[in-house]
Every structure is written in structure tokens, then in C-alpha cells.
Short mmCIF file of C-alpha atoms in Angstrom, two decimals:
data_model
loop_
_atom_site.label_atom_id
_atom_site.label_comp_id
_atom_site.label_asym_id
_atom_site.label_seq_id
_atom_site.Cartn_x
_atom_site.Cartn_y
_atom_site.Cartn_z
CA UNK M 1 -39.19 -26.57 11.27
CA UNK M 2 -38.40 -26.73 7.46
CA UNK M 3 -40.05 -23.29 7.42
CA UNK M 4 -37.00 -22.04 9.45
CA UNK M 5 -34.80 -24.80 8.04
CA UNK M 6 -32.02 -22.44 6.67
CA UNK M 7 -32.00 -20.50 10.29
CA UNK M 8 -31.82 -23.40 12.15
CA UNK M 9 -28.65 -24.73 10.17
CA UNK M 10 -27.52 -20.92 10.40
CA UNK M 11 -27.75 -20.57 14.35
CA UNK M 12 -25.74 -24.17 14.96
CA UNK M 13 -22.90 -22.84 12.82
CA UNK M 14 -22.90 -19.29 14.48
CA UNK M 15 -22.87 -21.26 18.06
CA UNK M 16 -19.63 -22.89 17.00
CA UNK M 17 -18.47 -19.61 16.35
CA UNK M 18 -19.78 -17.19 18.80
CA UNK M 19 -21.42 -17.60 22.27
CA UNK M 20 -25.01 -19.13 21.87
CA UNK M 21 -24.58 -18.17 18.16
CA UNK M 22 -25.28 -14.43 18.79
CA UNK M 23 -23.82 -10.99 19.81
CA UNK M 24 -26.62 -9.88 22.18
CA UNK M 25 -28.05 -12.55 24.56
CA UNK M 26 -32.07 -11.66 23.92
CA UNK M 27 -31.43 -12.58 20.37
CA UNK M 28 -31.22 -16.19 20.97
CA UNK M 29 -34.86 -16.84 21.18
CA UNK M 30 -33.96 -19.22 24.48
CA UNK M 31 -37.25 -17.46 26.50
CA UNK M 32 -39.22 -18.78 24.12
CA UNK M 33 -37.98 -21.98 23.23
CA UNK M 34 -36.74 -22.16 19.57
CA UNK M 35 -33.50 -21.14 17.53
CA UNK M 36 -33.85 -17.52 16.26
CA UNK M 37 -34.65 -16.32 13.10
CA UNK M 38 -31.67 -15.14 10.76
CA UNK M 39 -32.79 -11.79 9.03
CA UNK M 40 -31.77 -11.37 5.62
CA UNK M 41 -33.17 -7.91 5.04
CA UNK M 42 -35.39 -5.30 5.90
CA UNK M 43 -38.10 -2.93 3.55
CA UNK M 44 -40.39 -0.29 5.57
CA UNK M 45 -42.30 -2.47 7.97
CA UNK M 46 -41.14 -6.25 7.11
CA UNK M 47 -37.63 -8.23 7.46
CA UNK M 48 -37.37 -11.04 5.62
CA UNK M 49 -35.01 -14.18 6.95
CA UNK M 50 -33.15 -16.50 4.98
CA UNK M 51 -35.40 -18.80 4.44
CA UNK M 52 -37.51 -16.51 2.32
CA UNK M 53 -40.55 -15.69 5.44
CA UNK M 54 -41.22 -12.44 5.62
CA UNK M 55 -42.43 -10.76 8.80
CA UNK M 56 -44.02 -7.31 10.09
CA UNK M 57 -41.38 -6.34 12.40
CA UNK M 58 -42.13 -5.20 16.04
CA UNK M 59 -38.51 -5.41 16.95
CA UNK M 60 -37.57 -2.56 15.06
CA UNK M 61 -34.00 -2.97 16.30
CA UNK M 62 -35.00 -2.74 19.48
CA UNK M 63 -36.17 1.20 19.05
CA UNK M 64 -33.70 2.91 16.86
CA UNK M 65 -36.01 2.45 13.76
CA UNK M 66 -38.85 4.93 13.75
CA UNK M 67 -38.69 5.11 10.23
CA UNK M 68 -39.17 1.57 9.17
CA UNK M 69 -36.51 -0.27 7.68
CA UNK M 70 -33.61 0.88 5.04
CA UNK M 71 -35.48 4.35 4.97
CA UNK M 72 -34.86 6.06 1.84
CA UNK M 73 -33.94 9.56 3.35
CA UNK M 74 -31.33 7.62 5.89
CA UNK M 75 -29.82 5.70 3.33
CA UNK M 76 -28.62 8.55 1.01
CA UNK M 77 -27.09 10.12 3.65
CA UNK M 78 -25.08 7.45 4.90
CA UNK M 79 -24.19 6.69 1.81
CA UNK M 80 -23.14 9.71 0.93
CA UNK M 81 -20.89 10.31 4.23
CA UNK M 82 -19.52 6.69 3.45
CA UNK M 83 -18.41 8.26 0.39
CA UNK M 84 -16.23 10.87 2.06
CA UNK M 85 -15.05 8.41 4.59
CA UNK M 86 -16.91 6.42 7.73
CA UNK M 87 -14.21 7.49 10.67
CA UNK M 88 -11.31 10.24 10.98
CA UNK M 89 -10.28 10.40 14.64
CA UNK M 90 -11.17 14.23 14.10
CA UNK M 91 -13.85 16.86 14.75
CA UNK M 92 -16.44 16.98 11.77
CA UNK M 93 -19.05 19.66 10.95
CA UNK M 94 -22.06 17.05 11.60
CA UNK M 95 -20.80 16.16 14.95
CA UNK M 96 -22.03 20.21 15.45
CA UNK M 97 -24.66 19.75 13.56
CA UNK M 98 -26.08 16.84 15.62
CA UNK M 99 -25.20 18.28 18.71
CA UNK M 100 -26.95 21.91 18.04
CA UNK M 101 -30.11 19.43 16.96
CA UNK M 102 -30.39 16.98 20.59
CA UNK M 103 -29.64 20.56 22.65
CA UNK M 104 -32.36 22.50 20.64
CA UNK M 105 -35.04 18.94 21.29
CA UNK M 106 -34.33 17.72 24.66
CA UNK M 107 -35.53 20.16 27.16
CA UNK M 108 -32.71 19.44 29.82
CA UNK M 109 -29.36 19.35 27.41
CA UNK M 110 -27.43 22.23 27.60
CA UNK M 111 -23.96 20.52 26.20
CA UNK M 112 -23.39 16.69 24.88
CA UNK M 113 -20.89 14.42 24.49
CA UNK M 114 -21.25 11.33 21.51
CA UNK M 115 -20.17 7.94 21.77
CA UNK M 116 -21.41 4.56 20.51
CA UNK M 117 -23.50 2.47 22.87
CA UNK M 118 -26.38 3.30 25.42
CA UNK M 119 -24.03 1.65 27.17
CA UNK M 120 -21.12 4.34 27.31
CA UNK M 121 -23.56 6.90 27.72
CA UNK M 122 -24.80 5.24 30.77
CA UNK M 123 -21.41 4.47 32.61
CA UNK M 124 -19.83 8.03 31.32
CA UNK M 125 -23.38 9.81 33.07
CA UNK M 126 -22.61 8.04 36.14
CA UNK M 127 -18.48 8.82 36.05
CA UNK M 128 -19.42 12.73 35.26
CA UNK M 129 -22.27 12.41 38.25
CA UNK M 130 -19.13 10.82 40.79
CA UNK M 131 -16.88 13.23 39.37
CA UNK M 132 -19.01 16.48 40.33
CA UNK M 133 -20.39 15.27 43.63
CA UNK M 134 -17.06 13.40 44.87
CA UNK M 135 -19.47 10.31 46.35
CA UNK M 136 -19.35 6.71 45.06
CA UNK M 137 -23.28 5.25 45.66
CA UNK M 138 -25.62 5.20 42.98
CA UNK M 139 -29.15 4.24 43.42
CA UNK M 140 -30.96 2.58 40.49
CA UNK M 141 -34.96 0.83 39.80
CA UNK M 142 -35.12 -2.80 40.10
CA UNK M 143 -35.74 -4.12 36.82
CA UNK M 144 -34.74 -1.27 35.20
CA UNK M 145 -31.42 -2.19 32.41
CA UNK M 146 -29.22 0.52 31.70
CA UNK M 147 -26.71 -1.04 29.81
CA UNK M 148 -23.78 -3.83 31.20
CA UNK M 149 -21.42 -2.46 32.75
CA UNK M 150 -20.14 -3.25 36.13
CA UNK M 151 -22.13 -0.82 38.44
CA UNK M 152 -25.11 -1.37 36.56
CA UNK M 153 -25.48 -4.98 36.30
CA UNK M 154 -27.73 -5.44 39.55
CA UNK M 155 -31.29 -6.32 40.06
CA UNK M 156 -31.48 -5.65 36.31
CA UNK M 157 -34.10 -6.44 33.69
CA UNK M 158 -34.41 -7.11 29.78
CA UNK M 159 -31.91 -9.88 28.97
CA UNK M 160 -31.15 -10.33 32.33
CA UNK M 161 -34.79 -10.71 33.57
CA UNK M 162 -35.58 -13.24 30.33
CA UNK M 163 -32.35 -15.20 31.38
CA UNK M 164 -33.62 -15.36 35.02
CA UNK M 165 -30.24 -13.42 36.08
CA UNK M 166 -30.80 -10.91 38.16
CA UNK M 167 -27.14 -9.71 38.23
CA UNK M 168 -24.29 -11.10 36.58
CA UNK M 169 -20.94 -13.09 37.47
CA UNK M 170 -17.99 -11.42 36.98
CA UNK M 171 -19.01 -8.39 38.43
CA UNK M 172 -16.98 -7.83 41.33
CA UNK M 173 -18.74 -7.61 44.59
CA UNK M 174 -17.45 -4.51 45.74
CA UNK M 175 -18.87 -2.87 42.76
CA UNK M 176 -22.04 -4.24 43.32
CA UNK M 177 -21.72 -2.85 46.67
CA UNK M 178 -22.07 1.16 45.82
CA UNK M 179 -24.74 0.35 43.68
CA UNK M 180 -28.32 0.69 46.23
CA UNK M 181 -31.82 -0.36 44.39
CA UNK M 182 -35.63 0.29 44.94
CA UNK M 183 -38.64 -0.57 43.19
CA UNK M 184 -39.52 1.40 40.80
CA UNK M 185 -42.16 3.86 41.08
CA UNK M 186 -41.78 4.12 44.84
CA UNK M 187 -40.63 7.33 45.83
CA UNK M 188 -40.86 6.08 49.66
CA UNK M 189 -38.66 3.70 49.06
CA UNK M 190 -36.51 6.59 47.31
CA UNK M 191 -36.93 8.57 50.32
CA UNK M 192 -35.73 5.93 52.52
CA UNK M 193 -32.36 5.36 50.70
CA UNK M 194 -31.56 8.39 50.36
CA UNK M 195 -32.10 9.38 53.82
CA UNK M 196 -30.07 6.27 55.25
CA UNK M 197 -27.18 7.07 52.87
CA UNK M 198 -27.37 10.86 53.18
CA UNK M 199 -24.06 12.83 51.81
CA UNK M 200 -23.13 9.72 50.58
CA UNK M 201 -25.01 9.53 47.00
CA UNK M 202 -23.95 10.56 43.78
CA UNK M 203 -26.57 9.87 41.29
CA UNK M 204 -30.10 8.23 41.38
CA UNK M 205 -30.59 6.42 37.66
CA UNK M 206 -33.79 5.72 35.95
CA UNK M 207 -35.72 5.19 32.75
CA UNK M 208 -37.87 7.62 32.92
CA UNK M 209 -40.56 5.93 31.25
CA UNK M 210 -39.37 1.73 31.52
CA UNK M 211 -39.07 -0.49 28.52
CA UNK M 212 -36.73 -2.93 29.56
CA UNK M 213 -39.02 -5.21 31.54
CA UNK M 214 -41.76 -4.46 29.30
CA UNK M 215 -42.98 -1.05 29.05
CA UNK M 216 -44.06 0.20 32.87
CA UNK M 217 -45.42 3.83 32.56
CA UNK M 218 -44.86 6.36 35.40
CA UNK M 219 -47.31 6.92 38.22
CA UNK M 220 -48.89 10.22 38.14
CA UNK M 221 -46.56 12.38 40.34
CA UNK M 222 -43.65 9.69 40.58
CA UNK M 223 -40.75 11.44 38.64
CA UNK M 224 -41.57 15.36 40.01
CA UNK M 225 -41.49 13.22 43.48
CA UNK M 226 -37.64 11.92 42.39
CA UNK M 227 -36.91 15.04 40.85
CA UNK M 228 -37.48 17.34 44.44
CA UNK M 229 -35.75 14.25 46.32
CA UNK M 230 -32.56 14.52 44.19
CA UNK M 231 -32.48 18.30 44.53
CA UNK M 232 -32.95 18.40 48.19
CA UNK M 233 -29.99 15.20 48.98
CA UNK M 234 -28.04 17.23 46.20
CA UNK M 235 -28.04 13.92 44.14
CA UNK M 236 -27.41 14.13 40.35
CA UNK M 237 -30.43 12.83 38.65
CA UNK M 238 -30.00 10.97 35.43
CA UNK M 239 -32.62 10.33 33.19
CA UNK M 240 -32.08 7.26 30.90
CA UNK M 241 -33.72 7.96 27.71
CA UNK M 242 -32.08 5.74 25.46
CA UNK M 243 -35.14 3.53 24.28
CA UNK M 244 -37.60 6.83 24.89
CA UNK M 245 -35.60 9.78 23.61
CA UNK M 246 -37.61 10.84 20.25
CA UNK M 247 -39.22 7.80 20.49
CA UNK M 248 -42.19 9.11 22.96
CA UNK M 249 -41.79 12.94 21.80
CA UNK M 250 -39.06 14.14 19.86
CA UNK M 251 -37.96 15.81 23.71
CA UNK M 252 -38.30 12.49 25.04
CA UNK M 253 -40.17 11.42 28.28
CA UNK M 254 -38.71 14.77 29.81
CA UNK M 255 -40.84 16.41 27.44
CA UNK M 256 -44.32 14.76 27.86
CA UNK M 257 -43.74 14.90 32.07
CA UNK M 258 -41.80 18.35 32.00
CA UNK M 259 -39.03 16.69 34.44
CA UNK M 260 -35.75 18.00 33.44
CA UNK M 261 -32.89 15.74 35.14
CA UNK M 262 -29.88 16.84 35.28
CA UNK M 263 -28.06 14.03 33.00
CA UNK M 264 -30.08 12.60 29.97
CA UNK M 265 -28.29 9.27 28.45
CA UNK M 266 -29.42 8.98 24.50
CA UNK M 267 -29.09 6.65 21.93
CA UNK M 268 -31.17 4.11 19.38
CA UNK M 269 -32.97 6.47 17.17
CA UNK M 270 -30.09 9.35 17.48
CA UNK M 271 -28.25 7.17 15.37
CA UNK M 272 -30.99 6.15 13.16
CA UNK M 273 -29.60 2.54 13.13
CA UNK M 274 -26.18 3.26 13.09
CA UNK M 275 -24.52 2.35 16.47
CA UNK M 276 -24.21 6.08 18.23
CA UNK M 277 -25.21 7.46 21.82
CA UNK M 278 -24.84 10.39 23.67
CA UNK M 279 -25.19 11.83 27.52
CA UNK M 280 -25.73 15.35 27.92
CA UNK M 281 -26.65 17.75 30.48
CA UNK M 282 -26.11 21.32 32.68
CA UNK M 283 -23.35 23.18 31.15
CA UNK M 284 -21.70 22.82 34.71
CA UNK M 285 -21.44 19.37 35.50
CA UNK M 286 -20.32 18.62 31.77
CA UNK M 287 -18.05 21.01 31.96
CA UNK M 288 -16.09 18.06 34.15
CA UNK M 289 -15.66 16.26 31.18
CA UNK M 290 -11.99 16.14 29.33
CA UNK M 291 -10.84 17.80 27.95
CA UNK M 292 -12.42 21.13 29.51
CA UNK M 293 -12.27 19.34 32.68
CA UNK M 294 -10.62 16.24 34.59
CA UNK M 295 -13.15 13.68 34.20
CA UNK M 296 -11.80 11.17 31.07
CA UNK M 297 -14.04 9.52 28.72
CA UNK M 298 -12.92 9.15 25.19
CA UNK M 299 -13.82 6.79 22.02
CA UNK M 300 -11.84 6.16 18.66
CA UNK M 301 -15.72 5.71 16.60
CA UNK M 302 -17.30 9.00 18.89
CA UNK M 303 -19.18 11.11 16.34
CA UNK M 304 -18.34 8.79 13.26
CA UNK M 305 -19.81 10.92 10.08
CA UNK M 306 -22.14 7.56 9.59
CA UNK M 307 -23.95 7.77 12.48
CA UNK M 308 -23.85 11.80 12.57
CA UNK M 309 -25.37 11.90 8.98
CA UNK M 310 -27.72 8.88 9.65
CA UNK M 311 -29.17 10.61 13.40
CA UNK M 312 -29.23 13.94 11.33
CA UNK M 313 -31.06 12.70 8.48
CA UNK M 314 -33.38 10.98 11.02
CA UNK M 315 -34.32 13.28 13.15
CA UNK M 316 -35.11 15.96 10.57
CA UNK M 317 -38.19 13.58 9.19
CA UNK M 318 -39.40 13.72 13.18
CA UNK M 319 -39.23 17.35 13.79
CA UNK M 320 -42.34 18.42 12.75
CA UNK M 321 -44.49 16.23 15.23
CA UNK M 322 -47.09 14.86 13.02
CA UNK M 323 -44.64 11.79 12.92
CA UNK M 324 -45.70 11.97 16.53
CA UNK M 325 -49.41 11.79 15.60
CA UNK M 326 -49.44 9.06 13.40
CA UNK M 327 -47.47 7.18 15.56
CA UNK M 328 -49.65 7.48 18.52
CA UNK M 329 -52.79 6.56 16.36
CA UNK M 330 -51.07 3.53 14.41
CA UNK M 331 -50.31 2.38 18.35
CA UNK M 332 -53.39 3.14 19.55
CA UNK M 333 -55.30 1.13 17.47
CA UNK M 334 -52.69 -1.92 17.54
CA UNK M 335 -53.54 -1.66 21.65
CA UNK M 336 -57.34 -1.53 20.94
CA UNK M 337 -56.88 -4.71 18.31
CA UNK M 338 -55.43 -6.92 20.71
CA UNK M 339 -57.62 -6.15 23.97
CA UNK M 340 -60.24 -7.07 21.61
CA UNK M 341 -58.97 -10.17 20.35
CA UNK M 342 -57.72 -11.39 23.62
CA UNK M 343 -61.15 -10.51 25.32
CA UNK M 344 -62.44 -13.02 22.21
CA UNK M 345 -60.29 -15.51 23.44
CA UNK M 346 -60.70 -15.29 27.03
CA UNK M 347 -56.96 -14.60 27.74
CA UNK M 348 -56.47 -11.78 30.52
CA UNK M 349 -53.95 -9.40 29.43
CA UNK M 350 -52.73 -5.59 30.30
CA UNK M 351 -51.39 -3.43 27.64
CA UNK M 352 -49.27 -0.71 28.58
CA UNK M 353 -48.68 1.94 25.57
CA UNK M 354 -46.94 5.13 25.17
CA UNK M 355 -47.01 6.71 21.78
CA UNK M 356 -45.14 3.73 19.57
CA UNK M 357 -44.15 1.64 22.18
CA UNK M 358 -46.68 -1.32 23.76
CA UNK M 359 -46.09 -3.90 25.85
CA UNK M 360 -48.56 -6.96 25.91
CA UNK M 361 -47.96 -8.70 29.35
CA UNK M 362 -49.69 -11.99 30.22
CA UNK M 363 -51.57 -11.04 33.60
CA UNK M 364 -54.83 -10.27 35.10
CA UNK M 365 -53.57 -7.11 37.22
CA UNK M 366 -52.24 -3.96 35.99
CA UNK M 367 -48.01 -3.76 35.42
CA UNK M 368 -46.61 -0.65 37.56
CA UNK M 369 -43.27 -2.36 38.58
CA UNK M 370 -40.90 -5.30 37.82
CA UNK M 371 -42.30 -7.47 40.60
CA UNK M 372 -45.70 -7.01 39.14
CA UNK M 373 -44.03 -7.80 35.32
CA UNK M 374 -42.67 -11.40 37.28
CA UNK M 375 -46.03 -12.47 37.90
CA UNK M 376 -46.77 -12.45 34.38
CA UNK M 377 -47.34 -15.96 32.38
CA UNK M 378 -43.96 -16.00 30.59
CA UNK M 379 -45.40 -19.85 29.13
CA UNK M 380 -48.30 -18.01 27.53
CA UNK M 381 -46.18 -15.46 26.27
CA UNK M 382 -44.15 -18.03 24.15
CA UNK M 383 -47.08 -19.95 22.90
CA UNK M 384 -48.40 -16.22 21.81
CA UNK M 385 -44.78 -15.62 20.49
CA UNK M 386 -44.69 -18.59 18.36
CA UNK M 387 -47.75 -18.60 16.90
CA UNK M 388 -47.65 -15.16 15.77
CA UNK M 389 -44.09 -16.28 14.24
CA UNK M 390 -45.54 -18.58 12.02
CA UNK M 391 -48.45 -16.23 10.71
CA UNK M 392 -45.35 -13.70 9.60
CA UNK M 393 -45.70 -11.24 12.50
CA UNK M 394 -42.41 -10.69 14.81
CA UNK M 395 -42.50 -9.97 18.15
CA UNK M 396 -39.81 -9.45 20.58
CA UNK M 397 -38.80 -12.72 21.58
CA UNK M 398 -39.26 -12.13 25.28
CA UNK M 399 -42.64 -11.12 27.70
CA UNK M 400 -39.61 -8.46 29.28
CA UNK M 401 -38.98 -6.63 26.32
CA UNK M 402 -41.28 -3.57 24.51
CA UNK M 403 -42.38 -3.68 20.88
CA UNK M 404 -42.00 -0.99 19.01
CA UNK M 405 -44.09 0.46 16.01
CA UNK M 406 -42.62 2.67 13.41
CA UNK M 407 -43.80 5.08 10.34
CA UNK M 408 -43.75 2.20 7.57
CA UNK M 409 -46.76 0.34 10.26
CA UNK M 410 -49.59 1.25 8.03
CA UNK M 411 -52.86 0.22 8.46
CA UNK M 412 -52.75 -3.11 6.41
CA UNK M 413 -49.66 -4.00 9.03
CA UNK M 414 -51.79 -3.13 11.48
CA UNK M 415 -54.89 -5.23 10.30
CA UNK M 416 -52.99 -8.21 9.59
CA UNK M 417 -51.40 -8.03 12.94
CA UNK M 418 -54.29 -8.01 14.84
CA UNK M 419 -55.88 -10.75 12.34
CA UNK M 420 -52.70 -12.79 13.69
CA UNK M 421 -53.40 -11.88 17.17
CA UNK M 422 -56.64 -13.38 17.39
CA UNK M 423 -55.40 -16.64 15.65
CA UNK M 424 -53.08 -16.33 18.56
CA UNK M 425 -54.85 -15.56 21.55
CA UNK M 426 -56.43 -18.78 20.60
CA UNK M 427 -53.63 -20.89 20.44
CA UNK M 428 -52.87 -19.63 23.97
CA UNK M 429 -56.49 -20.72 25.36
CA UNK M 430 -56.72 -23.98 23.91
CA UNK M 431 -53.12 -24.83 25.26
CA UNK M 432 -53.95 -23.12 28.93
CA UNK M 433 -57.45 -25.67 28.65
CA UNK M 434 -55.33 -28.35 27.71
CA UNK M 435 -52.85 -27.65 30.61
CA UNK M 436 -55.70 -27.82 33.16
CA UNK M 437 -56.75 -31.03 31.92
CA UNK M 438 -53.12 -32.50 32.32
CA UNK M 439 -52.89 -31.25 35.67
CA UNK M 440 -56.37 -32.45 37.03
#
């Protein structure tokens, strides 16, 4: 502990101050048993905390950094917006700019609106989906997290699924109530929803691709299944592409599966780590939104020139797709490090990759849905967690949550996370041996 001495003291101050000492609840480290680490600062690859460790960073912000950390290109241009002011309340030229850029990548945006948080783009999708269809249901994945707000806080997954709370207090229950769920990846179960609440619908909600109980890839055929259902029960389909939007392909997932929904929710790297979202679509159902149409959604920070000029200056360094490449090989051989090192160690794990994003789940059978992420061994996952901690490599702090690899991951990263890994793997053996022993 007097590695992490100055965090420690750091986290018991910020709890006097601030409920369980952070502003997001995965932060907290609770799922895996320890007071979280205070960063300090970040360079390419590494953060370093305040006691002086320094870490390779799989957190990445949770997705929006694709660049690495304080990226050179990303910094000048926030800077230099800063320097003609961070917020006006009015229309700026970048807010075009940005806009022209997300409609000319993402295959299904024909118009798009800006505003801070996945969040907002989530709940606004779902408002402009109510608005055009006149219905109040919404069907969503179980396990799938699409940001907390009221309609959306049900069966979901990421903090919620490391907390072990499925859906939240406060949330009235009448709320809760137009809100259906199915597994995900189970059209059938689609199918049977949709037909018991026919006319009654107004949007079906998914992450295309899943990252927030761990990454869970698409079945072949599963989304052009959804995508005929919602056509034929005249259901607004909304693709959540927050985490996966240039993250997977500069189109997002809608680009690798050529799906287009109807709605696509953005955020993460569109701001290039600068808090800014978006939810675009068909010209005519965002045409409902104020004020060309009736359907009100506004924010003071929309569009702020920060995150304009950082999510421009970002996604210009992804355009040409060989950021895509390297990306996909860096993760590709991260995936093929650990299978070997765990297969060394005689742990049973499944990796799940797409391009930069990997989850490393604690199970014996392949991951397709949430209820196949709960049978996962979360006390594994925290001895893995931990151990990789202390050899300077940081993971996300839950077995529900997808790591993410970015440009500065070269191959020395790469190397000495798999070196880690091993050291690892081991640690979780020895203590699943010892376990046995206690319980016989």
C-alpha cells in the first residue's frame, strides 16, 4: 500500500467530499477491492498517478482516446480555440465543420445534432424516435448501458452490472414500465416483443457491437435480422455507437456490418477527450427536432469550439484508415499474447476483440450475451486486475467493462503487457489452487 500511499490518502479526502470519492461510479475500484488510483497525467500510452507509478493505460478514458494521451495534434487545437474563447451560446464555423465530417463518415447520418454526453444523445434519440412515431415503448438488450437516464436505467450493464444493480432507485416505476428488454443477440426474442406490443413501439435501442458488459460481438446475421424487424413493426431503430463510432471503423459498427439504423447516438472519440456527443439520422425524423420542428432538446455547452476543434483535429489523423490497420494488428497481437500466457498458466479464458477493443472474460465458454458475461469469475478477474496493477499495466477496473488500445500502444507496450500478463495469469492459478485447498 505505500506504493499507492498518496492515492489512498487522496480517495478518503475526495469521499468526504463527493460520493464514494468519485464522479463516475466504475472509477471507485469497489469490483475489485482496493481504493483507485489518482492519475496525475497522461503521455502517449502511459498515465502516471500521484504517487509517481506509471502505467500503460487500457482505460483510455473509457474509448475517447484513440490517439494516446495529450496528443500533440489535439492539443494545439484546443489550445488554440481556448484562445478565442471555450463557449459562446452561438453558432460557430466548426460546429459545420464537424457536422459535414460525422455525415460524410457514418454511413446512416444524413443531419446531426451536438451535445455533451452519450448520455443526451441517447435520451434525445429516443425523444426524436417518440416524437415521430407518437408511441411510448422502447425495447432495449439486457446488459446493454446506454447512458442513465430514466428510461434507460433497466436490466443495464457496465457500472450497473459491476455494482450488482441491475436497475436503479429513483427511477420511477412507471418509467421503467415503457421500457421492454431481451437478450441480446436474440432476434426471436425481438420478434416476440415486438409482435405482443405491435403499434405500440417506438424505438428498439442497441449497441451495435456491446462494450458495456465486456465486449460481446454480433452473431452473424443478428443486426440485418433487427434491422428487417424494425422496418416491418415501423419501429425506429437506433444504433448506439458511442463507445464504437470511429473506434471499430471510422463509419463505426454500421460500417463493418453495412446496417444503417435509422438513429446513430455518438460520442467519446468525436470529442477527442473533450466531453461532446451527438445523435444523428434520416433527414426526416430529425427534421422533428427544434427548432425546424416541435421536438425540444437544447444545451448551453452544445458544439463548444473545444470539443468541435478537439473531434475535428481528431478525426482528421483517422481518416485515412491505416490508423485502422495498425490498430487492428497492435490488438491482434495483444489477443494472441494473452491466450498464450493464460494457456501457460492453465487459466480458461475467452477473448472477444474487434479492431482496438478486447475484452478478457474469466470463463471456459464463449461470451455472446450478458447472461453468459455473469457466469464469468469476477474473483479471478480482480486477482488478474491487481496484479497487473502492480507490474504498471492498467486495466479497467471491472471484468464488465472493454479495454481499449490506442495509436501510442507500440510494440514495447505491447510486449511488456503481455510479459505482465503471464506474471498474472499466474497469480490467478496459484490463488484458484489455493482456494481448492481451503475449501476441501
Amino acid at each position: 500500500t505505500s506504493r499507492y500511499a498518496r492515492s489512498i490518502e487522496m480517495h478518503q479526502r475526495a469521499c468526504q467530499v463527493m460520493p464514494g470519492g468519485v464522479s463516475s461510479p466504475v472509477r471507485s475500484f469497489k469490483s475489485v477491492g482496493r481504493e483507485p488510483v489518482t492519475v496525475k497525467s497522461g503521455q502517449g500510452a502511459m498515465v502516471t498517478d500521484v504517487d509517481g507509478n506509471a502505467y500503460i493505460d487500457y482505460i483510455g478514458s473509457y474509448g475517447p482516446l484513440i490517439l494516446g494521451h495529450a496528443n500533440d495534434t489535439v492539443l494545439a487545437a484546443i489550445t488554440k480555440a481556448a484562445s478565442r474563447g471555450s463557449s459562446f451560446g452561438m453558432p460557430t464555423e466548426a460546429e459545420y465543420q464537424l457536422a459535414v465530417k460525422v455525415i460524410e463518415a457514418v454511413p446512416s447520418i444524413e443531419m446531426v445534432r451536438f451535445v455533451n454526453s452519450g448520455t443526451e444523445a441517447t435520451m434525445s434519440a429516443l425523444r426524436v424516435a417518440r416524437a415521430a412515431t407518437g408511441r411510448s415503448k422502447i425495447i432495449k438488450c439486457i446488459g446493454c448501458y446506454h447512458g442513465h437516464h430514466d428510461s434507460l436505467l433497466v436490466e443495464a450493464g457496465s457500472g450497473c452490472a459491476t455494482q450488482g444493480v441491475p436497475s436503479s432507485p429513483g427511477v420511477p416505476s412507471d418509467t421503467a414500465a415503457n421500457t421492454l428488454s431481451v437478450p441480446y443477440n436474440d432476434a426471436q426474442a425481438l420478434e416476440a416483443v415486438l409482435d405482443a406490443n405491435a403499434g405500440q413501439i417506438a424505438a428498439f435501442i442497441l449497441e451495435p457491437i456491446a462494450g458495456n458488459m465486456g465486449l460481446v460481438l454480433p452473431r452473424e446475421g443478428y443486426l440485418a435480422k433487427v434491422r428487417d424487424l424494425c422496418t416491418k413493426h415501423g419501429v425506429v431503430l437506433i444504433f448506439d455507437e458511442v463507445m464504437t463510432g470511429f473506434r471499430v471503423a471510422y463509419g463505426g459498427a454500421q460500417a463493418i456490418h453495412q446496417i444503417k439504423p435509422d438513429l446513430t447516438c455518438l460520442g467519446k472519440i468525436l470529442g477527442g477527450g473533450v466531453p461532446c456527443a451527438a445523435y444523428g439520422g434520416k433527414r426526416e425524423l430529425m427534421q422533428h427536432v427544434a427548432p425546424q420542428g416541435k421536438m425540444y432538446q437544447a444545451g448551453t455547452l452544445s458544439g463548444n469550439p473545444l470539443a468541435m476543434a478537439a473531434g475535428l483535429a481528431t478525426l482528421e489523423q483517422l481518416q485515412d484508415g491505416k490508423a485502422y490497420e495498425l490498430l487492428d494488428a497492435t490488438s491482434h497481437s495483444l489477443a494472441l499474447g494473452l491466450e498464450l500466457q493464460a494457456a501457460k498458466a492453465g487459466v480458461p479464458i475467452q477473448i472477444n476483440r474487434v479492431g482496438s477493443m478486447i475484452s478478457c472474460f474469466f470463463t471456459s465458454e464463449p461470451v455472446h450475451s450478458f447472461e453468459d458475461t455473469c457466469r464469468c469469475d469476477t474473483k479471478r478477474f480482480t486477482t488478474f486486475f491487481n496484479a497487473m496493477l502492480d507490474q504498471g499495466v492498467m486495466l479497467p477496473p471491472s471484468q464488465f467493462e472493454t479495454w481499449f488500445v490506442s495509436l501510442a500502444h507500440d510494440r514495447q507496450a505491447i510486449e511488456r503487457t503481455i510479459e505482465a500478463a503471464g506474471i498474472a495469469f499466474q497469480a490467478v492459478a496459484e490463488s484458484a489452487g489455493s482456494e481448492k485447498i481451503s475449501q476441501s
